[in-house]
Tab-separated table of C-alpha atoms and ligand atoms in Angstrom:
chain	number	residue	atom	x	y	z
W	1	UNK	CA	-26.206	5.505	-2.326
W	2	UNK	CA	-24.376	4.820	0.939
W	3	UNK	CA	-26.311	5.327	4.148
W	4	UNK	CA	-24.996	4.877	7.701
W	5	UNK	CA	-27.227	5.504	10.717
W	6	UNK	CA	-25.657	5.674	14.165
W	7	UNK	CA	-23.217	2.941	13.150
W	8	UNK	CA	-20.502	1.800	15.551
W	9	UNK	CA	-18.137	-1.149	15.373
W	10	UNK	CA	-15.809	-2.792	17.860
W	11	UNK	CA	-13.331	-5.465	16.713
W	12	UNK	CA	-13.219	-8.693	18.755
W	13	UNK	CA	-9.770	-7.778	20.090
W	14	UNK	CA	-10.521	-4.034	20.364
W	15	UNK	CA	-10.814	-2.335	23.737
W	16	UNK	CA	-12.686	0.607	22.208
W	17	UNK	CA	-14.819	1.067	19.071
W	18	UNK	CA	-12.929	1.498	15.778
W	19	UNK	CA	-15.972	3.399	14.426
W	20	UNK	CA	-18.324	5.442	16.590
W	21	UNK	CA	-21.821	6.733	15.853
W	22	UNK	CA	-21.261	7.192	12.138
W	23	UNK	CA	-24.110	9.071	10.430
W	24	UNK	CA	-23.347	9.414	6.764
W	25	UNK	CA	-25.223	9.665	3.481
W	26	UNK	CA	-23.181	9.653	0.267
W	27	UNK	CA	-25.444	10.278	-2.740
W	28	UNK	CA	-24.935	8.594	-6.091
W	29	UNK	CA	-22.141	10.132	-8.160
W	30	UNK	CA	-20.446	11.986	-5.321
W	31	UNK	CA	-16.677	11.869	-4.863
W	32	UNK	CA	-16.275	11.836	-1.122
W	33	UNK	CA	-12.828	11.863	0.474
W	34	UNK	CA	-12.255	10.611	4.008
W	35	UNK	CA	-9.079	11.799	5.712
W	36	UNK	CA	-7.742	11.065	9.157
W	37	UNK	CA	-4.680	10.080	11.140
W	38	UNK	CA	-3.260	6.558	11.243
W	39	UNK	CA	-5.650	4.456	13.324
W	40	UNK	CA	-8.588	6.864	12.881
W	41	UNK	CA	-10.737	4.136	11.314
W	42	UNK	CA	-10.336	4.774	7.572
W	43	UNK	CA	-9.592	1.179	6.570
W	44	UNK	CA	-12.362	-0.051	8.867
W	45	UNK	CA	-14.914	2.263	7.230
W	46	UNK	CA	-13.678	1.221	3.763
W	47	UNK	CA	-14.121	-2.399	4.867
W	48	UNK	CA	-17.648	-1.867	6.141
W	49	UNK	CA	-18.782	-0.199	2.895
W	50	UNK	CA	-17.352	-3.067	0.859
W	51	UNK	CA	-18.728	-5.813	3.134
W	52	UNK	CA	-15.333	-7.066	4.337
W	53	UNK	CA	-15.895	-5.781	7.895
W	54	UNK	CA	-17.232	-7.465	9.960
W	55	UNK	CA	-17.966	-10.483	7.713
W	56	UNK	CA	-14.305	-11.409	7.203
W	57	UNK	CA	-12.649	-9.707	10.170
W	58	UNK	CA	-15.160	-10.259	12.936
W	59	UNK	CA	-16.494	-7.401	15.001
W	60	UNK	CA	-19.645	-6.251	16.646
W	61	UNK	CA	-21.611	-3.607	14.726
W	62	UNK	CA	-24.492	-1.534	16.089
W	63	UNK	CA	-26.746	0.861	14.174
W	64	UNK	CA	-27.211	0.315	10.438
W	65	UNK	CA	-25.161	0.579	7.248
W	66	UNK	CA	-26.657	0.282	3.783
W	67	UNK	CA	-25.248	0.362	0.258
W	68	UNK	CA	-27.682	0.580	-2.659
W	69	UNK	CA	-30.521	-0.118	-0.210
W	70	UNK	CA	-28.967	-3.370	1.048
W	71	UNK	CA	-28.410	-3.751	4.742
W	72	UNK	CA	-24.721	-4.691	4.975
W	73	UNK	CA	-25.189	-6.744	8.154
W	74	UNK	CA	-27.320	-9.133	6.084
W	75	UNK	CA	-25.190	-9.075	2.920
W	76	UNK	CA	-22.194	-11.307	2.239
W	77	UNK	CA	-19.191	-9.655	0.520
W	78	UNK	CA	-19.681	-11.992	-2.473
W	79	UNK	CA	-23.156	-10.497	-3.021
W	80	UNK	CA	-21.589	-7.047	-3.355
W	81	UNK	CA	-19.210	-8.042	-6.165
W	82	UNK	CA	-20.098	-5.911	-9.151
W	83	UNK	CA	-21.836	-3.382	-6.907
W	84	UNK	CA	-18.939	-2.180	-4.745
W	85	UNK	CA	-15.327	-2.172	-5.940
W	86	UNK	CA	-12.673	-2.111	-3.229
W	87	UNK	CA	-9.054	-1.132	-3.745
W	88	UNK	CA	-7.184	-2.138	-0.623
W	89	UNK	CA	-4.338	-0.252	0.988
W	90	UNK	CA	-1.879	-3.072	0.249
W	91	UNK	CA	-2.351	-4.181	-3.376
W	92	UNK	CA	-0.406	-7.417	-2.864
W	93	UNK	CA	-3.219	-8.702	-0.613
W	94	UNK	CA	-5.655	-8.222	-3.422
W	95	UNK	CA	-4.065	-10.438	-6.080
W	96	UNK	CA	-6.174	-13.501	-6.827
W	97	UNK	CA	-3.153	-15.831	-6.740
W	98	UNK	CA	-4.951	-17.804	-9.441
W	99	UNK	CA	-3.860	-16.039	-12.626
W	100	UNK	CA	-0.461	-15.834	-14.300
W	101	UNK	CA	-0.590	-12.590	-16.274
W	102	UNK	CA	-1.895	-9.092	-15.726
W	103	UNK	CA	-4.409	-9.525	-18.530
W	104	UNK	CA	-5.795	-12.726	-16.972
W	105	UNK	CA	-5.799	-11.166	-13.515
W	106	UNK	CA	-7.874	-8.248	-14.818
W	107	UNK	CA	-10.313	-10.681	-16.455
W	108	UNK	CA	-10.622	-12.856	-13.343
W	109	UNK	CA	-13.565	-11.091	-11.698
W	110	UNK	CA	-15.407	-10.791	-15.011
W	111	UNK	CA	-15.024	-14.531	-15.656
W	112	UNK	CA	-16.609	-15.200	-12.283
W	113	UNK	CA	-19.503	-12.896	-13.179
W	114	UNK	CA	-19.966	-14.753	-16.483
W	115	UNK	CA	-19.402	-11.693	-18.694
W	116	UNK	CA	-19.114	-12.709	-22.378
W	117	UNK	CA	-15.675	-12.929	-23.918
W	118	UNK	CA	-15.897	-10.012	-26.367
W	119	UNK	CA	-17.116	-7.676	-23.636
W	120	UNK	CA	-14.455	-8.995	-21.272
W	121	UNK	CA	-11.658	-8.292	-23.747
W	122	UNK	CA	-13.044	-4.838	-24.490
W	123	UNK	CA	-13.168	-3.857	-20.820
W	124	UNK	CA	-9.763	-5.332	-19.938
W	125	UNK	CA	-8.010	-3.646	-22.869
W	126	UNK	CA	-9.668	-0.298	-22.092
W	127	UNK	CA	-8.659	-0.404	-18.419
W	128	UNK	CA	-5.066	-1.388	-19.297
W	129	UNK	CA	-4.853	1.550	-21.696
W	130	UNK	CA	-6.279	3.977	-19.088
W	131	UNK	CA	-3.826	2.850	-16.422
W	132	UNK	CA	-0.751	2.500	-18.638
W	133	UNK	CA	-0.582	-1.279	-18.130
W	134	UNK	CA	-0.831	-2.419	-21.765
W	135	UNK	CA	2.901	-3.058	-22.151
W	136	UNK	CA	2.853	-5.259	-19.021
W	137	UNK	CA	-0.169	-7.362	-20.075
W	138	UNK	CA	1.731	-10.670	-20.286
W	139	UNK	CA	3.832	-10.267	-17.132
W	140	UNK	CA	3.109	-12.109	-13.911
W	141	UNK	CA	1.227	-10.039	-11.305
W	142	UNK	CA	4.000	-11.081	-8.909
W	143	UNK	CA	6.947	-9.798	-10.947
W	144	UNK	CA	5.821	-6.186	-11.263
W	145	UNK	CA	6.538	-3.325	-8.852
W	146	UNK	CA	4.343	-2.408	-5.876
W	147	UNK	CA	3.151	0.657	-7.768
W	148	UNK	CA	2.215	-1.443	-10.786
W	149	UNK	CA	0.403	-3.888	-8.483
W	150	UNK	CA	-1.516	-0.935	-7.100
W	151	UNK	CA	-2.569	0.079	-10.620
W	152	UNK	CA	-3.510	-3.558	-11.277
W	153	UNK	CA	-5.683	-3.658	-8.128
W	154	UNK	CA	-7.395	-0.451	-9.252
W	155	UNK	CA	-7.857	-1.915	-12.744
W	156	UNK	CA	-9.342	-5.127	-11.289
W	157	UNK	CA	-11.968	-3.044	-9.497
W	158	UNK	CA	-12.637	-0.758	-12.482
W	159	UNK	CA	-13.300	-3.574	-15.007
W	160	UNK	CA	-16.237	-4.691	-12.861
W	161	UNK	CA	-17.942	-1.302	-13.418
W	162	UNK	CA	-19.229	-1.090	-9.852
W	163	UNK	CA	-21.790	1.525	-8.788
W	164	UNK	CA	-19.571	2.366	-5.799
W	165	UNK	CA	-15.760	2.509	-5.746
W	166	UNK	CA	-13.950	2.434	-2.425
W	167	UNK	CA	-10.281	3.389	-2.632
W	168	UNK	CA	-8.162	2.953	0.511
W	169	UNK	CA	-5.008	5.056	0.095
W	170	UNK	CA	-4.870	3.978	-3.555
W	171	UNK	CA	-1.712	5.868	-4.475
W	172	UNK	CA	0.466	5.072	-1.446
W	173	UNK	CA	2.934	3.125	-3.627
W	174	UNK	CA	2.718	5.253	-6.756
W	175	UNK	CA	4.961	7.959	-8.150
W	176	UNK	CA	3.435	11.221	-9.415
W	177	UNK	CA	2.810	9.803	-12.905
W	178	UNK	CA	1.019	6.694	-11.589
W	179	UNK	CA	-0.985	8.743	-9.103
W	180	UNK	CA	-1.964	11.099	-11.934
W	181	UNK	CA	-3.315	8.138	-13.946
W	182	UNK	CA	-5.392	7.004	-10.971
W	183	UNK	CA	-6.863	10.458	-10.416
W	184	UNK	CA	-7.611	10.845	-14.127
W	185	UNK	CA	-9.754	7.710	-13.827
W	186	UNK	CA	-11.700	9.440	-11.032
W	187	UNK	CA	-12.867	11.960	-13.609
W	188	UNK	CA	-14.094	9.097	-15.802
W	189	UNK	CA	-15.913	7.599	-12.822
W	190	UNK	CA	-17.478	10.966	-12.035
W	191	UNK	CA	-18.720	11.228	-15.601
W	192	UNK	CA	-20.269	7.739	-15.334
W	193	UNK	CA	-22.113	8.615	-12.119
W	194	UNK	CA	-20.103	6.200	-9.981
W	195	UNK	CA	-20.066	6.975	-6.246
W	196	UNK	CA	-16.476	7.195	-5.015
W	197	UNK	CA	-15.237	7.057	-1.433
W	198	UNK	CA	-11.540	7.847	-1.319
W	199	UNK	CA	-9.574	7.302	1.899
W	200	UNK	CA	-6.346	9.290	2.248
W	201	UNK	CA	-4.117	10.473	5.059
W	202	UNK	CA	-2.658	13.256	2.890
W	203	UNK	CA	-4.784	16.151	1.716
W	204	UNK	CA	-3.412	17.165	-1.719
W	205	UNK	CA	-5.656	14.850	-3.743
W	206	UNK	CA	-8.846	15.304	-1.730
W	207	UNK	CA	-8.328	19.073	-2.086
W	208	UNK	CA	-8.261	18.759	-5.842
W	209	UNK	CA	-10.684	15.957	-6.653
W	210	UNK	CA	-13.280	15.576	-3.924
W	211	UNK	CA	-16.779	17.104	-3.884
W	212	UNK	CA	-16.813	16.634	-0.142
W	213	UNK	CA	-14.311	15.855	2.615
W	214	UNK	CA	-14.916	14.045	5.897
W	215	UNK	CA	-12.420	13.928	8.726
W	216	UNK	CA	-12.319	10.833	10.919
W	217	UNK	CA	-10.860	11.269	14.402
W	218	UNK	CA	-10.684	8.247	16.697
W	219	UNK	CA	-13.522	6.563	14.840
W	220	UNK	CA	-15.872	9.552	14.726
W	221	UNK	CA	-16.757	11.921	11.918
W	222	UNK	CA	-15.409	15.188	13.317
W	223	UNK	CA	-15.852	17.320	10.186
W	224	UNK	CA	-17.864	17.040	6.974
W	225	UNK	CA	-18.195	19.617	4.215
W	226	UNK	CA	-16.753	21.142	1.027
W	227	UNK	CA	-12.938	20.696	0.680
W	228	UNK	CA	-12.289	24.440	0.925
W	229	UNK	CA	-14.037	24.590	4.329
W	230	UNK	CA	-12.912	21.341	5.923
W	231	UNK	CA	-9.293	21.446	4.747
W	232	UNK	CA	-8.761	24.997	6.010
W	233	UNK	CA	-10.312	24.281	9.426
W	234	UNK	CA	-7.862	25.423	12.119
W	235	UNK	CA	-8.683	22.270	14.152
W	236	UNK	CA	-7.124	19.912	11.553
W	237	UNK	CA	-3.896	19.497	13.531
W	238	UNK	CA	-5.914	18.643	16.679
W	239	UNK	CA	-7.537	15.879	14.648
W	240	UNK	CA	-4.092	14.520	13.774
W	241	UNK	CA	-4.101	15.677	10.149
W	242	UNK	CA	-1.283	17.833	8.768
W	243	UNK	CA	-2.728	20.906	6.999
W	244	UNK	CA	-1.771	21.639	3.396
W	245	UNK	CA	1.331	23.795	3.092
W	246	UNK	CA	-0.600	26.220	0.829
W	247	UNK	CA	-3.123	26.789	3.607
W	248	UNK	CA	-0.433	27.150	6.275
W	249	UNK	CA	1.523	29.681	4.192
W	250	UNK	CA	-1.601	31.767	3.530
W	251	UNK	CA	-2.666	31.589	7.185
W	252	UNK	CA	0.735	32.957	8.245
W	253	UNK	CA	0.426	35.718	5.642
W	254	UNK	CA	-3.106	36.510	6.895
W	255	UNK	CA	-1.811	36.844	10.461
W	256	UNK	CA	0.543	39.550	9.188
W	257	UNK	CA	-2.178	41.289	7.183
W	258	UNK	CA	-0.712	40.040	3.881
W	259	UNK	CA	-3.771	38.108	2.681
W	260	UNK	CA	-6.972	39.796	1.462
W	261	UNK	CA	-9.470	39.760	4.329
W	262	UNK	CA	-12.406	38.371	2.301
W	263	UNK	CA	-10.385	35.748	0.381
W	264	UNK	CA	-10.777	32.144	1.628
W	265	UNK	CA	-7.592	30.293	2.568
W	266	UNK	CA	-6.341	28.181	-0.362
W	267	UNK	CA	-6.228	24.385	-0.635
W	268	UNK	CA	-4.489	24.205	-4.013
W	269	UNK	CA	-1.270	25.642	-5.395
W	270	UNK	CA	-3.239	27.663	-7.964
W	271	UNK	CA	-5.479	29.265	-5.352
W	272	UNK	CA	-2.433	30.065	-3.200
W	273	UNK	CA	-0.611	31.634	-6.165
W	274	UNK	CA	-3.681	33.757	-7.041
W	275	UNK	CA	-4.013	34.894	-3.427
W	276	UNK	CA	-0.356	35.846	-3.060
W	277	UNK	CA	-0.404	37.637	-6.430
W	278	UNK	CA	-3.438	39.650	-5.327
W	279	UNK	CA	-1.815	40.480	-1.983
W	280	UNK	CA	1.365	41.605	-3.731
W	281	UNK	CA	-0.586	43.761	-6.155
W	282	UNK	CA	-2.537	45.537	-3.427
W	283	UNK	CA	0.643	46.056	-1.391
W	284	UNK	CA	2.256	47.686	-4.448
W	285	UNK	CA	-0.800	49.855	-5.091
W	286	UNK	CA	-0.741	50.986	-1.488
W	287	UNK	CA	2.894	51.917	-1.964
W	288	UNK	CA	3.985	49.466	0.661
W	289	UNK	CA	6.485	47.756	-1.619
T	301	LIG	N1	-8.721	-6.503	12.088
T	301	LIG	C1	-8.599	-5.744	13.197
T	301	LIG	N2	-8.738	-6.292	14.440
T	301	LIG	C2	-8.638	-5.528	15.544
T	301	LIG	N3	-8.398	-4.197	15.541
T	301	LIG	C3	-8.248	-3.600	14.345
T	301	LIG	C4	-8.328	-4.340	13.119
T	301	LIG	N4	-8.137	-3.474	12.096
T	301	LIG	C5	-7.934	-2.261	12.656
T	301	LIG	N5	-8.006	-2.334	14.001
T	301	LIG	C6	-7.915	-1.183	14.957
T	301	LIG	O1	-8.992	-0.306	14.650
T	301	LIG	C7	-8.567	1.066	14.692
T	301	LIG	C8	-8.769	1.710	13.327
T	301	LIG	O2	-7.851	1.135	12.417
T	301	LIG	P1	-7.907	1.391	10.846
T	301	LIG	O3	-9.324	1.298	10.399
T	301	LIG	O4	-6.928	0.490	10.203
T	301	LIG	O5	-7.427	2.930	10.769
T	301	LIG	P2	-6.706	3.731	9.572
T	301	LIG	O6	-6.971	3.034	8.293
T	301	LIG	O7	-7.332	5.103	9.652
T	301	LIG	O8	-5.253	3.781	9.902
T	301	LIG	C9	-7.118	1.042	15.161
T	301	LIG	O9	-7.117	1.218	16.550
T	301	LIG	C10	-6.640	-0.362	14.772
T	301	LIG	O10	-5.631	-0.802	15.633
T	302	LIG	MG1	-5.758	2.394	6.774
């Protein structure tokens, strides 16, 4: 479980707090998406949960932040290895620099934890199969594409089987196929009871995969709730987040009386298609078309 109480953080060079008065409880097994504009504090929050901020960046925290009962202010990032997996926004920064093939890179963290060889091989092979990396197993982590490095970074976190996975814009470099593989693994994590905090500036994936969506605006949590409520909130644009086109299209239709009054605005293509089909049907029945 993740638990923040009135947590704020100012970087040494920052003129104002990057995170302000964060109160947040993420229960075990929840898939929680955090969205927000560039500079809203997403990467900072991801860093705090994984122990990187302020231990490696500097910064002055107030309030408290706990993961799995541990007070993060008193916990070194190395103590969180195996408990929290972090996938950073730029996968290149996450390569160990110490291993010469994808297979060895994936095994690196497990070697450091002292996991036995048979178990190590089993986990590495399974993760490569899940992420479509098997054919690349012998290549250097430096000679693959940015998207493949992103999958590798995700794989390196997954093999550790952490209780909490923190993903900071994990599909920014991936095409639709790669992104699909990453989001399929979220379903596996959900089934295993892993707590997932997914940071995204786009809303399509949170709409589809998250149990809960938070919006960060200038370091504060400005909205928190089920995806269908938060992602259809008319204040999204004020918070610097572009609404989903499905929601915008349905809102325009609703303004013209072409959306059923009691139907919520959609956040997925399927829900939009159902809503427009229903609107069309009732317009036909009424003889309007
Ligand atoms: N290491 C750092 N040192 C100083 N300021 C930082 C650092 N990292 C981020 N910031 C500042 O903190 C704020 C939040 O940034 P960040 O967490 O990266 O937001 P996001 O990931 O939502 O784009 C921004 O104003 C950014 O300039
Ligand atoms: Mg960021």
